[in-house]
mmCIF file with all atom_site columns, C-alpha atoms in Angstrom:
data_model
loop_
_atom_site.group_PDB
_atom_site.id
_atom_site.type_symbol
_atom_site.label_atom_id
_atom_site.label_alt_id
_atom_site.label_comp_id
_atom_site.label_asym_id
_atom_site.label_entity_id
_atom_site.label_seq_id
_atom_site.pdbx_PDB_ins_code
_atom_site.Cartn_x
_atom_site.Cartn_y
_atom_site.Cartn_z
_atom_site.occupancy
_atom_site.B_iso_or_equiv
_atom_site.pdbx_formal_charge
_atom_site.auth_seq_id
_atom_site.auth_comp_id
_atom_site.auth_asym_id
_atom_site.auth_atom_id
_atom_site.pdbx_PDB_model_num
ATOM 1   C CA . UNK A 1 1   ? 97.793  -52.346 23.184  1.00 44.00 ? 1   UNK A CA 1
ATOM 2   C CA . UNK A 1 2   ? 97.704  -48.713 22.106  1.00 45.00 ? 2   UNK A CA 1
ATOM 3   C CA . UNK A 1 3   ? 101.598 -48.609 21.989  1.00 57.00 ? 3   UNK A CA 1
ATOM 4   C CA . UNK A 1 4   ? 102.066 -52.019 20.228  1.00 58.00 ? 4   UNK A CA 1
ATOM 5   C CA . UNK A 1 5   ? 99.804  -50.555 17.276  1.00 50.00 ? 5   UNK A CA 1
ATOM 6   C CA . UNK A 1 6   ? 102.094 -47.538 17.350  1.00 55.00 ? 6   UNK A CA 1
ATOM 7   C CA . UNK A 1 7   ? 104.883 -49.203 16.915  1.00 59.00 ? 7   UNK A CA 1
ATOM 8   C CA . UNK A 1 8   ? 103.743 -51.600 14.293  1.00 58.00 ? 8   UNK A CA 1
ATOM 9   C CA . UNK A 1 9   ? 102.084 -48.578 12.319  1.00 53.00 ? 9   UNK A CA 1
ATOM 10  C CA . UNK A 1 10  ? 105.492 -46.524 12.309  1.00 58.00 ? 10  UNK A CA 1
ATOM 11  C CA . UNK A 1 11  ? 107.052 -49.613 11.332  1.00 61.00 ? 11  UNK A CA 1
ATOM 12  C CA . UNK A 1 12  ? 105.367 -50.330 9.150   1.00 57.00 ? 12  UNK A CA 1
ATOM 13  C CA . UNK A 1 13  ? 105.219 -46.439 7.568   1.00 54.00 ? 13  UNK A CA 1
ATOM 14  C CA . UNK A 1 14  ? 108.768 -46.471 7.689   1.00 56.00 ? 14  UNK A CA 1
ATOM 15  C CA . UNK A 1 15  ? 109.609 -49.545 6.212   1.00 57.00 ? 15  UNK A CA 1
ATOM 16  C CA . UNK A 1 16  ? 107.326 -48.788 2.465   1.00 53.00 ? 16  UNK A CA 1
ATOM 17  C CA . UNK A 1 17  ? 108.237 -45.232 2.301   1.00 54.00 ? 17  UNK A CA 1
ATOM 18  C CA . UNK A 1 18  ? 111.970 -46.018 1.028   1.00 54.00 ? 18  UNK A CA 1
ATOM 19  C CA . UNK A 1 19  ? 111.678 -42.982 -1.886  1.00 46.00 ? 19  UNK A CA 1
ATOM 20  C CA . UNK A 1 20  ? 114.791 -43.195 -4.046  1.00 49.00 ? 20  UNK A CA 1
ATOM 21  C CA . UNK A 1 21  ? 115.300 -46.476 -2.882  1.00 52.00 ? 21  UNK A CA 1
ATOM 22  C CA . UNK A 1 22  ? 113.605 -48.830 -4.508  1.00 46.00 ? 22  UNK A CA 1
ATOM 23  C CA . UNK A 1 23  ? 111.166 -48.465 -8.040  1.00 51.00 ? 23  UNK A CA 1
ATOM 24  C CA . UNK A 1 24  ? 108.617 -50.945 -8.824  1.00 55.00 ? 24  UNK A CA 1
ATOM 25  C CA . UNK A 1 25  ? 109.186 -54.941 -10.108 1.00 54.00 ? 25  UNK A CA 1
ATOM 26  C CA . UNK A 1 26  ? 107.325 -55.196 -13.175 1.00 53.00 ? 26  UNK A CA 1
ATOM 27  C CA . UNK A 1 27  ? 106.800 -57.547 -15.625 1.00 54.00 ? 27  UNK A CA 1
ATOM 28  C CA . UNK A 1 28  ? 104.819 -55.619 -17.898 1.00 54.00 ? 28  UNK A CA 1
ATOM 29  C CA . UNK A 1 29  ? 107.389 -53.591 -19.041 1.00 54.00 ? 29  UNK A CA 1
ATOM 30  C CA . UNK A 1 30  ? 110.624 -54.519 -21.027 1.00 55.00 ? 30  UNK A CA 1
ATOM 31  C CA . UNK A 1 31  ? 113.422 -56.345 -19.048 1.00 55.00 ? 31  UNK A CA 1
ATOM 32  C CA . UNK A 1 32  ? 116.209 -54.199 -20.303 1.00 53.00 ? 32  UNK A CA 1
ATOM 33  C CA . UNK A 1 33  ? 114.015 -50.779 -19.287 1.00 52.00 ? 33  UNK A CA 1
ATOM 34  C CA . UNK A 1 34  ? 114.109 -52.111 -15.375 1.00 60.00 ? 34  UNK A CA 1
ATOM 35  C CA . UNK A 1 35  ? 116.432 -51.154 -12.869 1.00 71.00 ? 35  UNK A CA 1
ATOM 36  C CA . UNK A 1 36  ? 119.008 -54.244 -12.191 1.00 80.00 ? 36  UNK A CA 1
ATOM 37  C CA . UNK A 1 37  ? 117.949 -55.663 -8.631  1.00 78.00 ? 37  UNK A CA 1
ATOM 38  C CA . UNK A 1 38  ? 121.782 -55.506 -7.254  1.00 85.00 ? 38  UNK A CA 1
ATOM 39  C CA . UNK A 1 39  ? 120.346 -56.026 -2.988  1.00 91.00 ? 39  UNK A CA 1
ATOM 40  C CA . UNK A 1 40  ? 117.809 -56.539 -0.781  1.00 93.00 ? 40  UNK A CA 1
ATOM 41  C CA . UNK A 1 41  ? 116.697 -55.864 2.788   1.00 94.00 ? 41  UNK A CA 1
ATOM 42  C CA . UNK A 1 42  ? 118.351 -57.873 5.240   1.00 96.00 ? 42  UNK A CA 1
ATOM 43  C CA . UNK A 1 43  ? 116.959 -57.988 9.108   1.00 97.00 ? 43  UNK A CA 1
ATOM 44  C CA . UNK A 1 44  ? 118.871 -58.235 12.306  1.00 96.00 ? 44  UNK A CA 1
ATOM 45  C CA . UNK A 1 45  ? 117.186 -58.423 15.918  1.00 97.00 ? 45  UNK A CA 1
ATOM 46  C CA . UNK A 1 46  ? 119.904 -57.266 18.464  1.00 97.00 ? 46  UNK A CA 1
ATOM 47  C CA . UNK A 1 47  ? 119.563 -58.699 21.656  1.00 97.00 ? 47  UNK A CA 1
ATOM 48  C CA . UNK A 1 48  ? 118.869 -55.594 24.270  1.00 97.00 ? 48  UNK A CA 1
ATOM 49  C CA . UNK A 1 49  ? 119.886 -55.433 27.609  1.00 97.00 ? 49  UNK A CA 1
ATOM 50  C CA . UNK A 1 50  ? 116.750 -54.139 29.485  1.00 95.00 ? 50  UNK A CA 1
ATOM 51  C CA . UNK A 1 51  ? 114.808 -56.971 30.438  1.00 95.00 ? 51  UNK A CA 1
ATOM 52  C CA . UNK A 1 52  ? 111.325 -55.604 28.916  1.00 93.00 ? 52  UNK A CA 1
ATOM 53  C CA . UNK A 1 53  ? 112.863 -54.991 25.626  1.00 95.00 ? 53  UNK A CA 1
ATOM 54  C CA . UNK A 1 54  ? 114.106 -58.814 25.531  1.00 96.00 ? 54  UNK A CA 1
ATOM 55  C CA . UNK A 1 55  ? 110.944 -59.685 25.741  1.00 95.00 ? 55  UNK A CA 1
ATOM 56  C CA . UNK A 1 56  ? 109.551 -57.518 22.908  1.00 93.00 ? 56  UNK A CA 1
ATOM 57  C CA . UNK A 1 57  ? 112.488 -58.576 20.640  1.00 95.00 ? 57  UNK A CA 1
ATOM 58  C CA . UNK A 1 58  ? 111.429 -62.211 21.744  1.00 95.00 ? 58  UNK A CA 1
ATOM 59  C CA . UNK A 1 59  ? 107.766 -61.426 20.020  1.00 93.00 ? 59  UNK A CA 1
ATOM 60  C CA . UNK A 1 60  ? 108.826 -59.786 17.242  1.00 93.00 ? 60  UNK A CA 1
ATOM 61  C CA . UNK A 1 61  ? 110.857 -63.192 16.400  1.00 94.00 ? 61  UNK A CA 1
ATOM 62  C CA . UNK A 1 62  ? 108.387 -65.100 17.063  1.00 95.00 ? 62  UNK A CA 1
ATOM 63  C CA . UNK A 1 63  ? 105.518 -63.745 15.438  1.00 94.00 ? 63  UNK A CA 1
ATOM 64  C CA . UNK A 1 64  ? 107.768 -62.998 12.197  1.00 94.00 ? 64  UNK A CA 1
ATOM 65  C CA . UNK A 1 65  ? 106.049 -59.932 11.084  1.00 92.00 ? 65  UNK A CA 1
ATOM 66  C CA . UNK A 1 66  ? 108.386 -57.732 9.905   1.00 93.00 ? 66  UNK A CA 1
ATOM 67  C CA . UNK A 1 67  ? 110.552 -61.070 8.107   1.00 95.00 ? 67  UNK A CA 1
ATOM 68  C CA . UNK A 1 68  ? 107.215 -61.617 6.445   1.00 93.00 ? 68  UNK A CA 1
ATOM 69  C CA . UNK A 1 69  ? 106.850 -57.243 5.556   1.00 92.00 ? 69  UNK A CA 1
ATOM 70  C CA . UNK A 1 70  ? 110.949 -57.628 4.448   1.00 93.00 ? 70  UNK A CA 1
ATOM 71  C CA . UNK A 1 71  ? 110.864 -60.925 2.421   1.00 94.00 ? 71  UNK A CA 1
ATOM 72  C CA . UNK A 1 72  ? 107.336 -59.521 0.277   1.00 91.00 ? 72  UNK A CA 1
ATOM 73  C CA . UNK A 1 73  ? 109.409 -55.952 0.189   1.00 91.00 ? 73  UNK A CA 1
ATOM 74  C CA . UNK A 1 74  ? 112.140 -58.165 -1.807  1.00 92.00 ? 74  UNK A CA 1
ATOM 75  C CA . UNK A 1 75  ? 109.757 -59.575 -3.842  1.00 90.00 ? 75  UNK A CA 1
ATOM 76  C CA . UNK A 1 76  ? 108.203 -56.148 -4.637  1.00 88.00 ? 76  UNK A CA 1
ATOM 77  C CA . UNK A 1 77  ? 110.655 -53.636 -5.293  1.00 87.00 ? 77  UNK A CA 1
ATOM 78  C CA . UNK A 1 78  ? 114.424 -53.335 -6.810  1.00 89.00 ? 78  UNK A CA 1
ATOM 79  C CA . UNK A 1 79  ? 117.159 -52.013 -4.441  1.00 88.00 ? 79  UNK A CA 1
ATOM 80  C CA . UNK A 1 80  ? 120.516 -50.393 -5.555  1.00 88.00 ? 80  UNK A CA 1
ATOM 81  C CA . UNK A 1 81  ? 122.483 -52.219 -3.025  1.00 91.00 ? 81  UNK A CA 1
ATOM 82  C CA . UNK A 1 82  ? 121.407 -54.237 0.477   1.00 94.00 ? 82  UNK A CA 1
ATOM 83  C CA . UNK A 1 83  ? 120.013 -52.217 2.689   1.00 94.00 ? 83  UNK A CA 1
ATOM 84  C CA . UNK A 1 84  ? 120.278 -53.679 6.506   1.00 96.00 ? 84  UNK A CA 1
ATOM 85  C CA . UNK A 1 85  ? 117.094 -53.072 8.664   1.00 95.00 ? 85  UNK A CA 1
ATOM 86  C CA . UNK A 1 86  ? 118.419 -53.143 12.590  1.00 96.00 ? 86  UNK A CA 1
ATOM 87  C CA . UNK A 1 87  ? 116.358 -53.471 15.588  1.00 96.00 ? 87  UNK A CA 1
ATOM 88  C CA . UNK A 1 88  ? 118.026 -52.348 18.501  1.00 96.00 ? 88  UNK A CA 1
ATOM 89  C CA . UNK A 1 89  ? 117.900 -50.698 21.432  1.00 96.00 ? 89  UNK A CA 1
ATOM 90  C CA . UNK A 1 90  ? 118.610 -47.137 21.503  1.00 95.00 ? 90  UNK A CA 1
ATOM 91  C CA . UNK A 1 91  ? 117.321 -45.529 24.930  1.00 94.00 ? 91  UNK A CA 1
ATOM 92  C CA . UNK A 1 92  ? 114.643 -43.430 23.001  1.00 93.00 ? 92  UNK A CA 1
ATOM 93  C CA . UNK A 1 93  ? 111.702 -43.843 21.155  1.00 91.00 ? 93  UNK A CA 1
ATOM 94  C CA . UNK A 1 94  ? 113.100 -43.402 17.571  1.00 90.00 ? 94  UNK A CA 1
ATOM 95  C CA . UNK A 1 95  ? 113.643 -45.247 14.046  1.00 91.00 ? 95  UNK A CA 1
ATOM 96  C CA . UNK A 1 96  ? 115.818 -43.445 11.340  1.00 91.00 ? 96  UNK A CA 1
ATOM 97  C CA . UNK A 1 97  ? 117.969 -44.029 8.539   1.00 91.00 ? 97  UNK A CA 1
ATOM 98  C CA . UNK A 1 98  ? 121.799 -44.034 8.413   1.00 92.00 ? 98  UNK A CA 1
ATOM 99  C CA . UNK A 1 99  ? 123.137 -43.160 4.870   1.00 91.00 ? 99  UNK A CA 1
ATOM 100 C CA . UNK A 1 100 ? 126.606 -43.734 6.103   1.00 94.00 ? 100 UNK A CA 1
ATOM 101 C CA . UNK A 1 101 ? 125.921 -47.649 6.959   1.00 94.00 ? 101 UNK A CA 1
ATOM 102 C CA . UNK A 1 102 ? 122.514 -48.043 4.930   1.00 93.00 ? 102 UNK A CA 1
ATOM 103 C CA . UNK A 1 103 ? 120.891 -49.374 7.357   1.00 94.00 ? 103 UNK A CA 1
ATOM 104 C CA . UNK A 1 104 ? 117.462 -48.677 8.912   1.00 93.00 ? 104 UNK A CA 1
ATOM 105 C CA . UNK A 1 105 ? 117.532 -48.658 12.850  1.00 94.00 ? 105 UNK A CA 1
ATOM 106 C CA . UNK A 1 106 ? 114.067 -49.730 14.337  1.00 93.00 ? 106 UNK A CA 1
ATOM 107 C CA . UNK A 1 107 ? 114.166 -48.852 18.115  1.00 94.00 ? 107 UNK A CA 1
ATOM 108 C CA . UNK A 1 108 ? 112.665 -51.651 20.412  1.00 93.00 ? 108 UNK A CA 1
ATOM 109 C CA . UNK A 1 109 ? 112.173 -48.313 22.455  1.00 90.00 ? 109 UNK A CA 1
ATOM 110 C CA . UNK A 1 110 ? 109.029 -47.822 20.003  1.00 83.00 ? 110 UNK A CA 1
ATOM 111 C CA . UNK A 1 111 ? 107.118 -50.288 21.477  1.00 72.00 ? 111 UNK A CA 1
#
């Protein structure tokens, strides 16, 4: 349980706290003083090949959580370009991001 709210909390941290990323959708100030919206987050579940990390991609599908968290961060904020959010498996508890691909790598490792 303990490590399933870890995960979900570093997710979770690491998903919102996209500085230089992303400013604000407004519509209280003037269209032409906003930032153009030119992307948007885009999630992919790789399918691991250790058995217990199937099964945690498997509820992460299912339960939708992070498409729900991705498709209100769309709503929410402007991005400069798409941004690709990866969950994979990586052999270590870890989530970072990778300038060189833009894309955020979530770790099924976390969980």
């Amino acid at each position: 349980m303990y490590s399933s709210f870890k995960f979900y909390c570093t997710a979770l941290v690491f998903l919102t706290a996209l500085p230089g990323c992303a400013t604000l959708k407004s519509t209280s100030y003037p269209q032409s003083s906003l930032q153009q919206d030119r992307g948007d987050l885009i999630l992919h579940y790789e399918t691991p090949t250790d058995k217990n990390l199937q099964e945690v991609r498997s509820i992460l599908a299912e339960t939708a959580f992070f498409d729900d968290l991705v498709a209100e961060l769309n709503s929410t904020y402007v991005f400069p370009q798409d941004i690709e959010i990866v969950f994979d498996q990586c052999g270590a508890e870890n989530a970072y991001y990778d300038p060189d691909t833009v894309e955020i790598i979530m770790c099924y490792d976390l969980s």
